[in-house]
Tab-separated table of C-alpha atoms in Angstrom:
chain	number	residue	atom	x	y	z
A	1	LEU	CA	-18.860	-14.569	-34.633
A	2	TYR	CA	-21.394	-16.454	-32.542
A	3	TYR	CA	-24.092	-15.973	-35.169
A	4	LEU	CA	-21.761	-16.765	-38.076
A	5	THR	CA	-20.587	-19.944	-36.356
A	6	GLU	CA	-24.185	-20.979	-35.794
A	7	ARG	CA	-24.950	-20.442	-39.478
A	8	MET	CA	-21.786	-22.257	-40.590
A	9	VAL	CA	-22.670	-25.348	-38.564
A	10	HIS	CA	-26.469	-25.448	-38.795
A	11	GLY	CA	-27.118	-23.391	-41.904
A	12	ALA	CA	-28.536	-26.368	-43.767
A	13	GLU	CA	-31.024	-27.161	-40.996
A	14	HIS	CA	-32.304	-23.715	-39.985
A	15	SER	CA	-33.186	-20.508	-41.742
A	16	PRO	CA	-31.217	-17.322	-40.949
A	17	TRP	CA	-34.088	-16.083	-38.771
A	18	GLN	CA	-34.279	-19.349	-36.847
A	19	SER	CA	-30.537	-19.157	-36.198
A	20	LEU	CA	-31.011	-15.601	-34.940
A	21	LEU	CA	-33.695	-16.734	-32.488
A	22	LYS	CA	-31.301	-19.358	-31.114
A	23	VAL	CA	-28.489	-16.904	-30.382
A	24	ARG	CA	-30.472	-13.716	-29.724
A	25	ASN	CA	-30.793	-14.089	-25.947
A	26	ALA	CA	-27.124	-15.000	-25.557
A	27	LEU	CA	-26.094	-12.022	-27.689
A	28	LEU	CA	-28.246	-9.603	-25.694
A	29	LEU	CA	-26.935	-10.968	-22.399
A	30	ALA	CA	-23.338	-10.636	-23.586
A	31	LEU	CA	-24.051	-7.097	-24.794
A	32	LEU	CA	-25.677	-6.109	-21.503
A	33	THR	CA	-22.848	-7.378	-19.302
A	34	THR	CA	-20.079	-5.962	-21.489
A	35	VAL	CA	-21.692	-2.543	-21.888
A	36	ALA	CA	-22.363	-2.422	-18.137
A	37	ALA	CA	-18.684	-3.136	-17.465
A	38	TYR	CA	-17.615	-0.319	-19.769
A	39	LEU	CA	-20.151	2.121	-18.336
A	40	ILE	CA	-18.791	1.443	-14.849
A	41	MET	CA	-15.590	3.035	-16.109
A	42	MET	CA	-17.572	6.277	-16.411
A	43	LEU	CA	-17.107	6.602	-12.647
A	44	ALA	CA	-13.413	7.292	-13.169
A	45	PRO	CA	-12.510	11.010	-13.048
A	46	PHE	CA	-10.416	10.766	-16.207
A	47	PRO	CA	-11.876	12.221	-19.425
A	48	GLY	CA	-9.866	9.856	-21.620
A	49	ILE	CA	-11.197	6.753	-19.858
A	50	ARG	CA	-14.746	8.124	-19.975
A	51	GLN	CA	-14.495	8.765	-23.702
A	52	MET	CA	-13.131	5.269	-24.265
A	53	ALA	CA	-15.993	3.777	-22.223
A	54	VAL	CA	-18.637	5.654	-24.224
A	55	PHE	CA	-16.968	4.768	-27.525
A	56	ALA	CA	-16.771	1.065	-26.612
A	57	ALA	CA	-20.370	0.921	-25.336
A	58	VAL	CA	-21.750	2.623	-28.452
A	59	GLY	CA	-19.633	0.463	-30.758
A	60	LEU	CA	-20.725	-2.787	-29.113
A	61	SER	CA	-24.381	-1.727	-29.186
A	62	ALA	CA	-24.148	-0.850	-32.872
A	63	SER	CA	-22.456	-4.181	-33.623
A	64	CYS	CA	-25.188	-6.105	-31.822
A	65	LEU	CA	-27.912	-4.212	-33.674
A	66	THR	CA	-26.139	-4.981	-36.949
A	67	VAL	CA	-26.225	-8.693	-36.141
A	68	LEU	CA	-29.896	-8.598	-35.159
A	69	PHE	CA	-31.187	-6.614	-38.139
A	70	TRP	CA	-28.713	-7.157	-40.986
A	71	HIS	CA	-26.948	-10.484	-40.608
A	72	PRO	CA	-30.016	-12.639	-41.383
A	73	TRP	CA	-30.203	-10.866	-44.752
A	74	LEU	CA	-26.467	-10.795	-45.451
A	75	CYS	CA	-25.666	-14.386	-44.465
A	76	ARG	CA	-28.258	-16.277	-46.467
A	77	GLY	CA	-25.630	-17.591	-48.862
A	78	LEU	CA	-23.035	-18.509	-46.246
A	79	PRO	CA	-21.645	-21.989	-47.032
A	80	VAL	CA	-22.104	-24.743	-44.452
A	81	ARG	CA	-18.834	-26.291	-43.274
A	82	PRO	CA	-17.850	-28.710	-40.546
A	83	VAL	CA	-16.591	-27.232	-37.309
A	84	PRO	CA	-12.773	-27.232	-37.216
A	85	ALA	CA	-11.188	-29.494	-34.588
A	86	MET	CA	-14.541	-31.092	-33.772
A	87	ALA	CA	-12.992	-34.516	-33.100
A	88	PRO	CA	-10.478	-33.279	-30.468
A	89	MET	CA	-13.213	-31.295	-28.738
A	90	LEU	CA	-15.507	-34.315	-28.592
A	91	ARG	CA	-12.706	-36.464	-27.159
A	92	TRP	CA	-12.012	-33.799	-24.547
A	93	LEU	CA	-15.683	-33.636	-23.530
A	94	ALA	CA	-15.858	-37.418	-23.303
A	95	ALA	CA	-12.754	-37.537	-21.118
A	96	TRP	CA	-14.153	-34.786	-18.904
A	97	ARG	CA	-17.347	-36.765	-18.333
A	98	ARG	CA	-15.746	-40.151	-17.742
A	99	ASP	CA	-12.441	-39.443	-15.989
A	100	LYS	CA	-13.078	-38.377	-12.403
A	101	ARG	CA	-9.431	-37.484	-11.857
A	102	LEU	CA	-9.555	-34.991	-14.709
A	103	ARG	CA	-12.913	-33.567	-13.648
A	104	ILE	CA	-11.697	-32.953	-10.074
A	105	GLY	CA	-7.946	-32.624	-10.484
A	106	LEU	CA	-7.966	-29.896	-13.133
A	107	PRO	CA	-10.199	-27.466	-11.157
A	108	VAL	CA	-8.172	-28.135	-8.005
A	109	ALA	CA	-4.907	-27.475	-9.847
A	110	LEU	CA	-6.269	-24.264	-11.354
A	111	THR	CA	-7.533	-23.162	-7.936
A	112	LEU	CA	-4.124	-23.757	-6.344
A	113	LEU	CA	-2.456	-21.890	-9.192
A	114	SER	CA	-4.851	-18.958	-8.740
A	115	LEU	CA	-4.272	-18.865	-4.973
A	116	THR	CA	-0.519	-18.872	-5.556
A	117	GLY	CA	-0.871	-15.970	-7.946
A	118	LEU	CA	-3.025	-14.041	-5.465
A	119	ALA	CA	-0.465	-14.650	-2.710
A	120	LEU	CA	2.268	-13.200	-4.926
A	121	LEU	CA	0.126	-10.289	-6.076
A	122	LYS	CA	1.639	-6.878	-5.344
A	123	VAL	CA	-0.321	-3.671	-5.771
A	124	ASN	CA	1.617	-0.633	-6.950
A	125	ASP	CA	-0.333	2.588	-7.444
A	126	ASP	CA	2.762	4.613	-8.343
A	127	ILE	CA	1.754	6.569	-11.449
A	128	SER	CA	5.391	7.103	-12.382
A	129	GLN	CA	5.527	3.423	-13.331
A	130	LEU	CA	2.932	3.926	-16.061
A	131	GLN	CA	5.417	5.611	-18.388
A	132	ALA	CA	9.146	5.141	-17.979
A	133	LEU	CA	11.262	7.932	-19.444
A	134	PRO	CA	14.108	7.033	-21.823
A	135	PRO	CA	17.577	6.987	-20.212
A	136	SER	CA	18.656	9.998	-22.273
A	137	ILE	CA	15.771	12.101	-20.941
A	138	LEU	CA	16.509	10.988	-17.374
A	139	ALA	CA	20.168	11.971	-17.803
A	140	GLN	CA	19.161	15.420	-19.066
A	141	GLU	CA	16.747	15.860	-16.161
A	142	LYS	CA	19.471	14.987	-13.642
A	143	ALA	CA	21.890	17.397	-15.321
A	144	ILE	CA	19.341	20.236	-15.219
A	145	THR	CA	18.572	19.487	-11.570
A	146	ARG	CA	22.272	19.537	-10.712
A	147	LEU	CA	22.896	22.838	-12.516
A	148	THR	CA	19.819	24.707	-11.312
A	149	GLY	CA	19.434	23.146	-7.898
A	150	GLN	CA	15.723	22.689	-8.616
A	151	SER	CA	14.133	19.297	-9.056
A	152	GLY	CA	11.118	18.508	-11.181
A	153	ASP	CA	9.085	17.207	-8.239
A	154	GLN	CA	5.674	18.860	-8.083
A	155	LYS	CA	5.736	19.388	-4.328
A	156	TRP	CA	5.135	22.721	-2.695
A	157	PHE	CA	3.395	24.622	0.076
A	158	VAL	CA	0.664	27.093	-0.811
A	159	VAL	CA	0.435	30.074	1.539
A	160	TYR	CA	-2.738	32.096	1.055
A	161	GLY	CA	-4.569	34.979	2.688
A	162	ASP	CA	-7.298	37.534	2.157
A	163	THR	CA	-4.718	40.239	1.384
A	164	PRO	CA	-1.119	40.234	0.133
A	165	GLU	CA	0.046	41.488	3.543
A	166	GLN	CA	-1.669	38.609	5.333
A	167	THR	CA	-0.120	36.126	2.905
A	168	LEU	CA	3.385	37.483	3.519
A	169	THR	CA	2.822	37.510	7.285
A	170	ARG	CA	1.743	33.871	7.227
A	171	MET	CA	4.746	32.942	5.097
A	172	GLU	CA	7.094	34.604	7.597
A	173	ALA	CA	5.404	32.825	10.507
A	174	PHE	CA	5.701	29.495	8.693
A	175	THR	CA	9.374	29.839	7.758
A	176	PRO	CA	10.766	28.787	11.203
A	177	ALA	CA	8.760	25.559	11.066
A	178	LEU	CA	10.128	24.910	7.569
A	179	GLU	CA	13.667	25.498	8.772
A	180	ALA	CA	13.135	23.041	11.630
A	181	ALA	CA	11.829	20.444	9.158
A	182	ARG	CA	14.909	20.970	6.994
A	183	ARG	CA	17.203	20.403	9.975
A	184	ASP	CA	15.289	17.227	10.834
A	185	GLY	CA	15.846	15.886	7.310
A	186	VAL	CA	12.173	15.923	6.301
A	187	LEU	CA	13.119	17.978	3.248
A	188	LYS	CA	16.395	19.026	1.707
A	189	SER	CA	15.638	22.618	0.770
A	190	TYR	CA	12.869	25.111	0.151
A	191	ARG	CA	12.551	28.485	-1.580
A	192	THR	CA	10.613	31.524	-0.385
A	193	ILE	CA	10.224	34.746	-2.328
A	194	PRO	CA	12.666	37.516	-1.262
A	195	LEU	CA	9.989	39.918	-0.058
A	196	ASN	CA	9.029	40.739	3.529
A	197	SER	CA	5.699	41.952	4.803
A	198	GLN	CA	5.303	45.655	5.510
A	199	ALA	CA	5.248	44.919	9.239
A	200	ARG	CA	8.578	43.097	8.979
A	201	GLN	CA	10.004	45.937	6.874
A	202	GLN	CA	9.021	48.395	9.616
A	203	GLN	CA	10.668	46.181	12.235
A	204	ASP	CA	13.867	46.005	10.173
A	205	LEU	CA	13.824	49.778	9.730
A	206	GLN	CA	13.454	50.286	13.479
A	207	LEU	CA	16.400	47.959	14.108
A	208	LEU	CA	18.510	50.065	11.744
A	209	ARG	CA	17.478	53.240	13.552
A	210	ASP	CA	18.362	51.700	16.909
A	211	ALA	CA	21.753	50.549	15.635
A	212	THR	CA	22.663	53.830	13.881
A	213	PRO	CA	24.080	55.715	16.954
A	214	ALA	CA	26.340	52.812	17.921
A	215	VAL	CA	27.629	52.506	14.356
A	216	GLU	CA	28.311	56.256	14.153
A	217	ARG	CA	30.239	56.230	17.456
A	218	THR	CA	32.311	53.275	16.284
A	219	LEU	CA	33.195	55.037	13.035
A	220	GLN	CA	34.090	58.277	14.839
A	221	SER	CA	36.292	56.448	17.341
A	222	ALA	CA	38.141	54.915	14.402
A	223	GLY	CA	38.767	58.363	12.929
A	224	LEU	CA	36.280	57.949	10.105
A	225	SER	CA	33.670	60.454	9.177
A	226	ALA	CA	30.175	59.103	9.624
A	227	VAL	CA	27.414	59.923	7.171
A	228	THR	CA	23.920	59.931	8.578
A	229	PRO	CA	21.919	57.408	6.535
A	230	ASP	CA	18.487	58.147	5.165
A	231	LEU	CA	16.205	55.942	7.269
A	232	SER	CA	12.895	57.333	6.108
A	233	PRO	CA	10.193	54.693	5.529
A	234	MET	CA	10.410	53.142	2.052
A	235	THR	CA	8.144	50.120	2.275
A	236	VAL	CA	7.979	47.876	-0.780
A	237	THR	CA	4.522	46.631	-1.712
A	238	VAL	CA	3.826	43.417	-3.576
A	239	ASP	CA	2.682	45.278	-6.700
A	240	ALA	CA	5.839	47.398	-6.762
A	241	TRP	CA	8.009	44.341	-6.239
A	242	LEU	CA	6.284	42.400	-9.026
A	243	GLN	CA	6.863	45.280	-11.449
A	244	SER	CA	10.540	45.611	-10.552
A	245	PRO	CA	13.409	43.577	-12.068
A	246	ALA	CA	14.055	42.129	-8.592
A	247	SER	CA	11.049	39.823	-9.002
A	248	GLU	CA	12.284	38.169	-12.194
A	249	GLY	CA	12.298	34.429	-11.697
A	250	TRP	CA	9.859	34.690	-8.778
A	251	ARG	CA	6.718	36.149	-10.350
A	252	LEU	CA	5.196	32.796	-11.260
A	253	MET	CA	5.201	31.871	-7.573
A	254	TRP	CA	2.794	34.690	-6.678
A	255	LEU	CA	-0.890	35.019	-7.552
A	256	THR	CA	-3.387	37.730	-6.627
A	257	LEU	CA	-7.091	37.384	-7.414
A	258	PRO	CA	-9.306	40.343	-8.385
A	259	ASN	CA	-10.873	40.387	-4.884
A	260	GLY	CA	-7.445	40.843	-3.281
A	261	ALA	CA	-6.963	37.286	-2.056
A	262	SER	CA	-3.377	36.220	-2.668
A	263	GLY	CA	-1.266	33.116	-2.608
A	264	VAL	CA	2.402	32.248	-2.878
A	265	LEU	CA	4.174	28.965	-3.561
A	266	ILE	CA	7.031	27.587	-1.484
A	267	PRO	CA	8.618	24.776	-3.551
A	268	ALA	CA	10.147	21.944	-1.523
A	269	ASP	CA	12.955	19.716	-2.800
A	270	GLY	CA	14.324	16.435	-1.496
A	271	VAL	CA	11.163	15.527	0.428
A	272	THR	CA	11.545	12.318	2.444
A	273	ASP	CA	8.260	12.352	4.380
A	274	SER	CA	5.331	13.920	2.554
A	275	HIS	CA	2.870	13.022	5.304
A	276	ALA	CA	4.924	14.882	7.917
A	277	LEU	CA	4.880	18.021	5.772
A	278	ALA	CA	1.116	17.709	5.329
A	279	VAL	CA	0.738	17.553	9.123
A	280	LEU	CA	3.062	20.542	9.465
A	281	ALA	CA	0.959	22.591	7.042
A	282	ALA	CA	-2.273	21.645	8.818
A	283	LYS	CA	-0.980	23.203	12.045
A	284	GLN	CA	-0.683	26.652	10.459
A	285	PRO	CA	-3.580	28.833	9.242
A	286	GLY	CA	-3.586	29.566	5.540
A	287	ILE	CA	-1.055	26.853	4.650
A	288	ALA	CA	-1.698	23.884	2.345
A	289	TRP	CA	0.691	21.101	1.318
A	290	VAL	CA	0.483	19.953	-2.301
A	291	ASP	CA	2.107	16.730	-3.473
A	292	ARG	CA	0.742	16.129	-6.959
A	293	LYS	CA	2.240	12.687	-7.372
A	294	LEU	CA	0.988	11.502	-3.977
A	295	THR	CA	-2.448	12.930	-4.751
A	296	PHE	CA	-2.676	11.045	-8.043
A	297	ASP	CA	-1.337	7.878	-6.415
A	298	ALA	CA	-4.099	8.071	-3.801
A	299	LEU	CA	-6.692	8.789	-6.497
A	300	PHE	CA	-5.607	5.764	-8.534
A	301	ALA	CA	-5.669	3.587	-5.412
A	302	GLU	CA	-9.175	4.770	-4.520
A	303	TYR	CA	-10.623	4.052	-7.945
A	304	ARG	CA	-8.732	0.768	-8.233
A	305	ALA	CA	-10.427	-0.391	-5.037
A	306	LEU	CA	-13.800	0.961	-6.221
A	307	LEU	CA	-13.661	-0.700	-9.647
A	308	THR	CA	-12.379	-3.945	-8.139
A	309	GLY	CA	-15.341	-4.017	-5.773
A	310	LEU	CA	-17.808	-3.277	-8.566
A	311	LEU	CA	-16.337	-5.958	-10.807
């Protein structure tokens, strides 16, 4: 547009190549600054934004090269016409030069307006505001949450260990802290898989053995015949549990790598203080708190500050 405007106004006075020499430096400067601004967006860790930045930079470069190498040949017959609204622009420039009140008052007014806007500026890095769901979808989501008792929040604890037994032991050691957090109102509920470690299974079996004589005496005193239960060890391993129907609905919460390292998810619902749960997880070995929304919010805030500083 810059080159075409130059040709439209001064086409009768200069050749196409002379017009190109007049606007070439300005075009290259505009290209350099604009492409640099788009390439800065390559710092963002989002593939879509990176692709857009590359596409825009390549497109602008190709457009500039088209102007430099093709427009002087294609615009030789462009008719010369007067600039539209030239008279109002000349009157405005004359008033700007002569009227001191306009020359000083307008920048001051714009500065005050900008400062007012900056004072009212509110930063919101909540990614959920980027795309609002339709009311019908929100109603369905609430209905599903009410019926299943499970929300769609991507918030959970990850318990991991070098072996499945270590993972289960850490989950059992972490459960009392989770229960205390629930009583304190930090979260509404949580879900752990219904499988104990082999050590806990042995402890439960020993408790049954210790309680068996008292139960038998109570039954005999009531005139009932007591049947000696089979209390032989029958520990349930993770592999056996995963292959049984009892694990249906829970299998996606467990993961075992080929080297034996394992992890289990503990979903948390109704979280009111994500930071407190992160601190709670940091106190326990092999526990990590994952809040996907909070993580993306922090990531957006970090890159917003970075890009603002670069710009």
